[in-house]
mmCIF file of C-alpha atoms in Angstrom:
data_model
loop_
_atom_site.group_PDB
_atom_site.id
_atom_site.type_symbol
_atom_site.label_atom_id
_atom_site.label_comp_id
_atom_site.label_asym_id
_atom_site.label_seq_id
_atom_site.Cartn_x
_atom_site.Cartn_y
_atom_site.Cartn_z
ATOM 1 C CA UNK A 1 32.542 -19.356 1.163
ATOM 2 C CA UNK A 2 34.235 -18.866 -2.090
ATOM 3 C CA UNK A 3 36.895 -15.769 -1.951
ATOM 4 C CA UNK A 4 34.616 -13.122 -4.411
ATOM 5 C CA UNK A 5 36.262 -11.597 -7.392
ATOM 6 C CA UNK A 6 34.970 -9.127 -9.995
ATOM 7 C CA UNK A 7 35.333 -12.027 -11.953
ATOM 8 C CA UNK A 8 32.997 -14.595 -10.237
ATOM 9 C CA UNK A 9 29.655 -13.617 -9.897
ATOM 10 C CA UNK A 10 28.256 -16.606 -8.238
ATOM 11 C CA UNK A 11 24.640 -16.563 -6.356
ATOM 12 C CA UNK A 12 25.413 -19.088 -4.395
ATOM 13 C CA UNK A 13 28.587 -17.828 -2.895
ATOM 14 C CA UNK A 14 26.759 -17.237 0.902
ATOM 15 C CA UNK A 15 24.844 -20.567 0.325
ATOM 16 C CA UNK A 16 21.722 -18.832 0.619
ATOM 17 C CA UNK A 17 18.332 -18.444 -1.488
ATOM 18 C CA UNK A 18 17.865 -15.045 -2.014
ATOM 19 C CA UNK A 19 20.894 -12.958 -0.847
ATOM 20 C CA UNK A 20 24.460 -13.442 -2.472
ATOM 21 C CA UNK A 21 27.305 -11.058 -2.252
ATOM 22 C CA UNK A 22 29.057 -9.966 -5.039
ATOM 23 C CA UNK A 23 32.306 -7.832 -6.052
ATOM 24 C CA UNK A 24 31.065 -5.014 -8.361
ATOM 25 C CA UNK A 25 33.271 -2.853 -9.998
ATOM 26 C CA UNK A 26 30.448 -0.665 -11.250
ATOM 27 C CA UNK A 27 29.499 -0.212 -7.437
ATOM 28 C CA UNK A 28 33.325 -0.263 -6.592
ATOM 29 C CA UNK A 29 32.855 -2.299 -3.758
ATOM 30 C CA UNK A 30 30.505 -5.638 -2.418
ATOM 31 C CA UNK A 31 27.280 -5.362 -3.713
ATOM 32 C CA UNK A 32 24.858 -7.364 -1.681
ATOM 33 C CA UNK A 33 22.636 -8.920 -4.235
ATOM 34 C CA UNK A 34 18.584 -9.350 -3.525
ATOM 35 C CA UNK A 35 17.918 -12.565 -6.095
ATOM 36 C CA UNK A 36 14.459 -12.556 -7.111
ATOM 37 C CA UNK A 37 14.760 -14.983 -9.909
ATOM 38 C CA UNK A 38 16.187 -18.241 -8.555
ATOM 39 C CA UNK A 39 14.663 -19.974 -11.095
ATOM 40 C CA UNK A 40 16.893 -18.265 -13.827
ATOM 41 C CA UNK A 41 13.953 -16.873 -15.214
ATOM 42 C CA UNK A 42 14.064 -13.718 -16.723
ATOM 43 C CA UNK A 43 11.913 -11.788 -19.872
ATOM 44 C CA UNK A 44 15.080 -11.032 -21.804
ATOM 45 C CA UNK A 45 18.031 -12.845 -23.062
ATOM 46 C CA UNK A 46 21.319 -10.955 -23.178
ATOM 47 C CA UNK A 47 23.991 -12.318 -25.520
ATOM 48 C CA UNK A 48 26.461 -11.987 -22.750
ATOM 49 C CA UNK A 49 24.111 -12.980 -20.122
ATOM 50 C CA UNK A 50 26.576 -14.665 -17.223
ATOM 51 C CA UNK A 51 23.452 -16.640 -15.845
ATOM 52 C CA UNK A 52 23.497 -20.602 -17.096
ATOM 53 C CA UNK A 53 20.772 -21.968 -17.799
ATOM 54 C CA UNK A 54 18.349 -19.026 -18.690
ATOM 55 C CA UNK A 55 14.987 -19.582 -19.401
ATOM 56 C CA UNK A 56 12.079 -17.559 -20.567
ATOM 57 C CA UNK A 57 9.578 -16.507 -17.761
ATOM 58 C CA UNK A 58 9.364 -14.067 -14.811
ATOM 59 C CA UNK A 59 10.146 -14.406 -11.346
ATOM 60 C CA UNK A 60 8.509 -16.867 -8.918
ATOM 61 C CA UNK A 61 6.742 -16.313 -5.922
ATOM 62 C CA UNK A 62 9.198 -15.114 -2.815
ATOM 63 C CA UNK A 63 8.763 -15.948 0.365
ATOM 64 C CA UNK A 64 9.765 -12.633 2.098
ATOM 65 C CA UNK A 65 10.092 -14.183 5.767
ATOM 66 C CA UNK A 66 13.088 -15.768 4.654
ATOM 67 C CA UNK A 67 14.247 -13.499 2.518
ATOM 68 C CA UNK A 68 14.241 -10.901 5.437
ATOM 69 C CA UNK A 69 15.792 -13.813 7.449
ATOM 70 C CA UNK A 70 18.808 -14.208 4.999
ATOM 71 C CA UNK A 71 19.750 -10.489 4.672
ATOM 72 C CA UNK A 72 19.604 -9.797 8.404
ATOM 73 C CA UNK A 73 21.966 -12.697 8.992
ATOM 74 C CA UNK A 74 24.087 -11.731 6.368
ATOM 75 C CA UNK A 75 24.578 -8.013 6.763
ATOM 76 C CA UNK A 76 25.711 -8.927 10.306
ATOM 77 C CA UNK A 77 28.477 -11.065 8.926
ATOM 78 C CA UNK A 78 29.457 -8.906 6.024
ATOM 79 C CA UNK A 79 29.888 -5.608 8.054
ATOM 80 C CA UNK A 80 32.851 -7.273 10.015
ATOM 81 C CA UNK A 81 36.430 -6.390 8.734
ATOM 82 C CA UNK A 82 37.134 -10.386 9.777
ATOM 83 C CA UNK A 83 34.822 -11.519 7.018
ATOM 84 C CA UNK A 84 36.039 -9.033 4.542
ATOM 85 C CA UNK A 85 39.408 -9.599 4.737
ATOM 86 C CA UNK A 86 39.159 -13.184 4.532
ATOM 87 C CA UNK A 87 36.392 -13.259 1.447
ATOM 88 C CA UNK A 88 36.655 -10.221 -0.516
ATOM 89 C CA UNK A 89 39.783 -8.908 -2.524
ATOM 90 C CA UNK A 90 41.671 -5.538 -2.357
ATOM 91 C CA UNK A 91 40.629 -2.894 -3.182
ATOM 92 C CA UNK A 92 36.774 -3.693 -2.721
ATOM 93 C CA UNK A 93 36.831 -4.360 1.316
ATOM 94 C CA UNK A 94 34.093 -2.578 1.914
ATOM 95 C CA UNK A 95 30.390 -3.289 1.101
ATOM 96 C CA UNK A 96 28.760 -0.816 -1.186
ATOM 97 C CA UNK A 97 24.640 -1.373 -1.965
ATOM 98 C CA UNK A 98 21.889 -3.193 -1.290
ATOM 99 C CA UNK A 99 20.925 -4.640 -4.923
ATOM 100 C CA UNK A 100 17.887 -5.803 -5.962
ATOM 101 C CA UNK A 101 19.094 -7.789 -9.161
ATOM 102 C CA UNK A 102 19.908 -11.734 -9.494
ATOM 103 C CA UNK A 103 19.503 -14.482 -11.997
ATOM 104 C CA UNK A 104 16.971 -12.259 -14.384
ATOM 105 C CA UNK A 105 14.663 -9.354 -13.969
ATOM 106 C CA UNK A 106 13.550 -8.227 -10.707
ATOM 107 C CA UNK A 107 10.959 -5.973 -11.958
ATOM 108 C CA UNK A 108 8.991 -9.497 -13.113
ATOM 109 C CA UNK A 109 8.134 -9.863 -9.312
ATOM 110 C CA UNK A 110 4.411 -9.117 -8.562
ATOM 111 C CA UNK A 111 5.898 -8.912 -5.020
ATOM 112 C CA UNK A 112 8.503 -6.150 -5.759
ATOM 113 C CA UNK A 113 6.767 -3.397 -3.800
ATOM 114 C CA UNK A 114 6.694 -5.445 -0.659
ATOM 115 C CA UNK A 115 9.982 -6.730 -1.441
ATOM 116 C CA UNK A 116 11.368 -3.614 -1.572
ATOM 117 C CA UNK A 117 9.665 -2.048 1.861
ATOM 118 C CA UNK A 118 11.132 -5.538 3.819
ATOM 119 C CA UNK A 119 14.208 -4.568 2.822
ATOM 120 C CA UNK A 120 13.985 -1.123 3.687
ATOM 121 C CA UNK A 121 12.903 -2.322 6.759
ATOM 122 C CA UNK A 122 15.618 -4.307 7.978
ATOM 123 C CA UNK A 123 18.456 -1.465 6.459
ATOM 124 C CA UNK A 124 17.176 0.852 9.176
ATOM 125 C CA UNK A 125 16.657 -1.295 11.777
ATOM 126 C CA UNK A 126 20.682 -2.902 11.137
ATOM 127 C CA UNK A 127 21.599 1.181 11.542
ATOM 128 C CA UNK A 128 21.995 1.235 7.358
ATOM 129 C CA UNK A 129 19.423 3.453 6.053
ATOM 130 C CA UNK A 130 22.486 5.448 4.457
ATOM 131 C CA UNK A 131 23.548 2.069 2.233
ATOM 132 C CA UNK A 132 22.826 2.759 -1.229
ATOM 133 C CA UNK A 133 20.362 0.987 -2.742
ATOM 134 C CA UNK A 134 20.145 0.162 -6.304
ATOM 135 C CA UNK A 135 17.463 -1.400 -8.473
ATOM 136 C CA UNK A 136 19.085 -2.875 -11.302
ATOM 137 C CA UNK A 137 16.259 -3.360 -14.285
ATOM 138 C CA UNK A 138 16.368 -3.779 -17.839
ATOM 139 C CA UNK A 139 13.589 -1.261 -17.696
ATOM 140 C CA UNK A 140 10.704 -3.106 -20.015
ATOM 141 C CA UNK A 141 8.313 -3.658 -17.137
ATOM 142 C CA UNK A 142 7.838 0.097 -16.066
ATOM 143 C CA UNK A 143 5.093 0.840 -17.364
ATOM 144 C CA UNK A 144 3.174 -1.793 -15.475
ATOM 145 C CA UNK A 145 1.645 0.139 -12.175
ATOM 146 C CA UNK A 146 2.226 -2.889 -9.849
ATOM 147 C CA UNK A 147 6.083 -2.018 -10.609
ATOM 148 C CA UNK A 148 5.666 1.845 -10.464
ATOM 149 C CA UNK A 149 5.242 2.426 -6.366
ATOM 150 C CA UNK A 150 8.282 -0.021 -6.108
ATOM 151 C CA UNK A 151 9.901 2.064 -7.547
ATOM 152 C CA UNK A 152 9.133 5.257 -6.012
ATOM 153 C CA UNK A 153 9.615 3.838 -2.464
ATOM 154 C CA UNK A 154 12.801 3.388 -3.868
ATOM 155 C CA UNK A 155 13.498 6.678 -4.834
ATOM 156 C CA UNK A 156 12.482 8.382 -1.677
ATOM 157 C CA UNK A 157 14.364 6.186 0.569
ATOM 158 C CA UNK A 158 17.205 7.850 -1.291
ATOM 159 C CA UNK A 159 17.804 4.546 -3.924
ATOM 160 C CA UNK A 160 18.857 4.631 -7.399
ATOM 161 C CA UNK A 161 17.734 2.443 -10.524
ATOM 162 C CA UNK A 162 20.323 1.770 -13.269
ATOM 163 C CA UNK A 163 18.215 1.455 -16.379
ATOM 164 C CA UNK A 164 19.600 -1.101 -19.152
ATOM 165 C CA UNK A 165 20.185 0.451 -22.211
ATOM 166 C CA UNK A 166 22.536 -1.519 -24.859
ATOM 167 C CA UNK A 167 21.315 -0.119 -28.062
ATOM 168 C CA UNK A 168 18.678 2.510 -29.216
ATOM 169 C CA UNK A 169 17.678 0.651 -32.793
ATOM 170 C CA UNK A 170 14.974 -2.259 -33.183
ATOM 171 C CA UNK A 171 17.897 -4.614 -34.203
ATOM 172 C CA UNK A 172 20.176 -3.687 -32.146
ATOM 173 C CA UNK A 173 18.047 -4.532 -29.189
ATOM 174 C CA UNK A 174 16.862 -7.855 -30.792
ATOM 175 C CA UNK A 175 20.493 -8.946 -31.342
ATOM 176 C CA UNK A 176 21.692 -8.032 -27.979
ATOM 177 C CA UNK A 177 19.167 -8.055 -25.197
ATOM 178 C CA UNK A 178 17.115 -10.530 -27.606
ATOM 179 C CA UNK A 179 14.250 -8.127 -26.543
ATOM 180 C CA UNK A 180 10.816 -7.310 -28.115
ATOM 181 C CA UNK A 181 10.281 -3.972 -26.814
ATOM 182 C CA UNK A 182 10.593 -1.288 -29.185
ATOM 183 C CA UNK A 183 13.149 2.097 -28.818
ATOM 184 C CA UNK A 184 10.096 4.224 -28.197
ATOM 185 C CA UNK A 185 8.787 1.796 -25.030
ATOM 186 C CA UNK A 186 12.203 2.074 -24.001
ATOM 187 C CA UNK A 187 12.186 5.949 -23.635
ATOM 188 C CA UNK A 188 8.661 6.235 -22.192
ATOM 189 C CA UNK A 189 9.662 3.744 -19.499
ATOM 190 C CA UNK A 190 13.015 5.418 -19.036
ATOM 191 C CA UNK A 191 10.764 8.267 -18.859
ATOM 192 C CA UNK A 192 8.842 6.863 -16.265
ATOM 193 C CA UNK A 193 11.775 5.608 -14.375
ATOM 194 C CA UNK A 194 13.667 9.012 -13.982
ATOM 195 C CA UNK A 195 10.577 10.412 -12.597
ATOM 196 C CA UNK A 196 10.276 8.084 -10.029
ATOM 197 C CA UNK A 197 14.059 7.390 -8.862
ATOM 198 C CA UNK A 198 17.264 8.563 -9.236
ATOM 199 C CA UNK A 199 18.458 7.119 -12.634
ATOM 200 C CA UNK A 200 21.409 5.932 -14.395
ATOM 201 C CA UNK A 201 21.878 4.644 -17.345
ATOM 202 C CA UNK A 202 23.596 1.400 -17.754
ATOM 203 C CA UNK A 203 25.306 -0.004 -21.053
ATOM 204 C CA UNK A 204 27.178 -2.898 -22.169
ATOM 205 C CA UNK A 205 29.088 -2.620 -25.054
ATOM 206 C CA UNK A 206 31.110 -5.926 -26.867
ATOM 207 C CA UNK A 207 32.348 -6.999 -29.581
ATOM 208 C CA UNK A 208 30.044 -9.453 -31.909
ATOM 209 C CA UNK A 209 32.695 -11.371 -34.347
ATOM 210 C CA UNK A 210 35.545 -9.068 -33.276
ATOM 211 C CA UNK A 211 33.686 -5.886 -34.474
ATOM 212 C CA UNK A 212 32.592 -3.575 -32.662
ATOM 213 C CA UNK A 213 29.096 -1.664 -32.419
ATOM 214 C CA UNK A 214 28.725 0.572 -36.033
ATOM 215 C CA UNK A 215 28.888 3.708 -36.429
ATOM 216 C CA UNK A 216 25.036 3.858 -37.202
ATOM 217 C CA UNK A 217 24.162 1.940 -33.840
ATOM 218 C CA UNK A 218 26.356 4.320 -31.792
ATOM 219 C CA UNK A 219 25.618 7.706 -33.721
ATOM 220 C CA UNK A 220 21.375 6.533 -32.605
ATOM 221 C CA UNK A 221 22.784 5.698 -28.921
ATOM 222 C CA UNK A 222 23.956 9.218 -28.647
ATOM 223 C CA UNK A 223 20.864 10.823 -30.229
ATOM 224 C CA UNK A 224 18.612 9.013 -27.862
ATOM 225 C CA UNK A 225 20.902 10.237 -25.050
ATOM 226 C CA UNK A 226 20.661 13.856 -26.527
ATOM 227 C CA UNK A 227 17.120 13.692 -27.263
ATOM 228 C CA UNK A 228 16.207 12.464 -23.824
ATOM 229 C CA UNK A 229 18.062 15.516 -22.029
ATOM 230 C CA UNK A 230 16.821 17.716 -24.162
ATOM 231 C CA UNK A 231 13.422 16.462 -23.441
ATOM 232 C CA UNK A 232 14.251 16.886 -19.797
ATOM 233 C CA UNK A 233 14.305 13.294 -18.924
ATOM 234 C CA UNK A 234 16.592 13.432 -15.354
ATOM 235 C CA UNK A 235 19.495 11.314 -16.160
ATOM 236 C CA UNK A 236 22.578 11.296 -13.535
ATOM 237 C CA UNK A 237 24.909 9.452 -15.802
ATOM 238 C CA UNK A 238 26.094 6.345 -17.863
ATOM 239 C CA UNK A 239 27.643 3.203 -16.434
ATOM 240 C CA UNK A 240 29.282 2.085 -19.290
ATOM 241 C CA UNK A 241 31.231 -1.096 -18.882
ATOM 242 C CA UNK A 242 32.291 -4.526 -20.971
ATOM 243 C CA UNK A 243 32.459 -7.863 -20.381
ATOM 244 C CA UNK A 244 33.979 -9.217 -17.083
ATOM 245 C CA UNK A 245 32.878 -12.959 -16.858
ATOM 246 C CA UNK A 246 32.152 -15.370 -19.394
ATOM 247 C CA UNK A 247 28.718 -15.239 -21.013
ATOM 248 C CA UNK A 248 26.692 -18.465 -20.847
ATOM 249 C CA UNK A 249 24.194 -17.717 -23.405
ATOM 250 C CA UNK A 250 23.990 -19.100 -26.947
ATOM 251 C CA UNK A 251 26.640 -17.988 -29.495
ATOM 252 C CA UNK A 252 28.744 -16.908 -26.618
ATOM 253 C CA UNK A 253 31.693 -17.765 -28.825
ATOM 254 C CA UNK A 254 31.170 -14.645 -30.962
ATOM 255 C CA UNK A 255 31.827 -12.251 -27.944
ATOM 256 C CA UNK A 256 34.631 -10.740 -26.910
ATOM 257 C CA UNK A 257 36.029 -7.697 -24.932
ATOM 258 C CA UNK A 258 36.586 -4.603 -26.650
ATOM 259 C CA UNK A 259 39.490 -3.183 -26.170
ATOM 260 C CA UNK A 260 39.841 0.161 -22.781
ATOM 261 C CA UNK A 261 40.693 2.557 -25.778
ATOM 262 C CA UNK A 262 37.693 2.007 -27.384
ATOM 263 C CA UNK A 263 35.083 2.433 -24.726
ATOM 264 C CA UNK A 264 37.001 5.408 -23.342
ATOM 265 C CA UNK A 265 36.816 6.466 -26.710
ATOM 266 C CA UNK A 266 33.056 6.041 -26.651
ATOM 267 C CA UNK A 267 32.801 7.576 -23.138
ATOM 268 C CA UNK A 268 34.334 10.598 -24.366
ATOM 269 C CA UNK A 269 31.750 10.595 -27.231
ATOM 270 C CA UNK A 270 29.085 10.322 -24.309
ATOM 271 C CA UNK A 271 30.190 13.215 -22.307
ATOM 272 C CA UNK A 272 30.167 15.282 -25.965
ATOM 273 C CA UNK A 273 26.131 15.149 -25.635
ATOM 274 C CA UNK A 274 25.944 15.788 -21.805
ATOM 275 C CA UNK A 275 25.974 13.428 -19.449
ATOM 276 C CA UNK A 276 28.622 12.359 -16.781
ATOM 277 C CA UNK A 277 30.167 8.568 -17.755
ATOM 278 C CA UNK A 278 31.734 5.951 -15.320
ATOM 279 C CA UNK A 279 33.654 3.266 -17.156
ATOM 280 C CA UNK A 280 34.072 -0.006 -16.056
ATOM 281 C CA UNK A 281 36.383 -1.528 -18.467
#
C-alpha cells in the first residue's frame, strides 16, 4: 500500500471497493473513508474537486455484505502500530473516524440508512463504538426523508455531520460547488441537519485568478453564520481549511492556495459572530 500523506487522497490506497484510508488533517489523524460513490458520481461539482473524472449522477447501488466485509478486515489491520508506522506519516499515527464520504455525495445513496446501521454494527462488535464517526455531506439532499433517519442514527450513536458550506450567495455557490440549490435550501437543510446530528460547518476557501473571495461574498458568509445562531440553529463550529491536493476539475488552473494569513484572518472574522473555528491551512 501506498505510504498516505495529507497530500494523497487516493481511494484505492487499501485496494479495496468501498473502504480507503486516508490522512486528514481536518480529523488530525487517519480517517477511514466509507466510499459510496465508486462510480465518481456525485450531484455537485466543486471547482477544486480532487476526484478525476467526475460525472453527474448519484451513487450506485452498494452491496453492503462486502462492504461490511472490507471494513472488518481493514480495521483489524489499521489498529496495529506495525501497519501505522509503516503506512501513515508522523504526526497522524493514529486512526481518527469512521467517514462516510468518497468519490461524491454519500447522501445520494437510497441505501444510506442501512449503510450507516452496518457500520455501526461492526464498530461495536470490533470494541469501537467510541470512534468518531463523521458524515461528510454537501448538505443538498436533507430534506429528502429517506436521508433524514440516516442521519439521526447517526447522531445518537454519538456521530457528527460536517455540512458543506463554501458560500452563502446564489453565485457564489454556482461558481464554486457548481450547485443549483439556492442559500435558503441551504439553511433549511442545515436546519434540518443540526437537529438531527451534531453539526459542523465545513468551508473551503481559494483563490479564483489569484483573488480571493470579496468582501461582499464573505460579509453574506458571516451574516448567514450570525443569522443561523441567532435563529438557534445548533452549530459546534467551522472547519475552515484550503486547498491540499490538486483539483481535477475543469479550470483547475485558476485555483490556487490562499495564503495562512488570510484564512486566519478570516477565522478570526468567524469567531467575531460566534462560533468556535478549526483551521486547516
Amino acid at each position: 500500500m501506498t505510504r498516505l500523506t495529507v497530500t494523497d487522497h487516493d481511494r484505492d490506497a487499501a485496494g479495496l471497493t468501498y473502504v480507503y484510508p486516508v490522512v486528514s488533517r481536518r480529523a488530525g489523524g487517519v480517517s477511514v473513508g466509507i466510499n459510496l460513490n465508486p462510480n465518481n458520481a456525485c450531484n455537485w461539482r466543486c471547482v477544486y474537486c480532487q476526484v478525476p473524472g467526475l460525472v453527474r449522477g448519484a451513487a450506485p447501488p452498494i452491496d453492503v455484505d462486502r462492504l461490511e466485509a472490507e471494513l472488518r478486515g481493514f480495521l483489524g489491520r489499521a489498529q496495529r502500530q506495525e501497519w501505522l508506522e509503516r503506512n501513515v506519516e508522523e504526526p497522524y499515527r493514529r486512526v481518527v473516524d469512521v467517514a462516510f464520504s468518497g468519490n461524491g455525495e454519500p447522501t445520494t445513496s437510497d441505501q444510506l440508512d442501512e449503510i450507516v446501521a452496518r457500520v455501526l454494527d461492526v464498530l461495536h462488535g470490533e470494541g469501537l463504538a467510541d470512534l468518531n464517526k463523521v458524515l461528510i455531506t454537501n448538505g443538498s439532499q436533507l430534506h429528502r426523508p429517506a436521508v433524514q433517519p440516516a442521519v439521526e442514527r447517526l447522531g445518537r450513536a454519538g456521530g457528527e455531520a460536517w455540512f458543506k458550506f463554501d458560500s452563502a450567495t446564489a453565485a457564489g455557490r454556482k461558481a464554486i460547488n457548481d450547485a443549483a440549490g439556492s442559500p435558503q435550501r441551504a439553511r433549511e437543510n442545515l436546519r434540518i441537519c443540526a437537529g438531527l446530528c451534531r453539526t459542523r460547518i465545513q468551508t473551503c476557501v481559494i483563490a479564483i485568478d489569484g483573488e480571493p473571495p470579496s468582501e461582499a461574498e464573505q460579509s453574506a458568509y458571516l451574516a448567514f453564520l450570525a443569522e443561523e445562531l441567532a435563529a438557534g440553529t445548533a452549530l459546534h463550529d467551522v472547519l475552515l481549511y484550503g486547498m491540499a491536493r490538486p483539483p481535477q476539475q475543469p479550470g483547475a488552473q485558476r485555483l490556487s492556495r490562499l495564503p495562512d494569513a488570510w484564512l486566519e484572518g478570516f477565522a478570526a472574522r468567524i469567531r467575531g459572530v460566534g462560533l468556535p473555528v478549526i483551521v486547516r491551512a
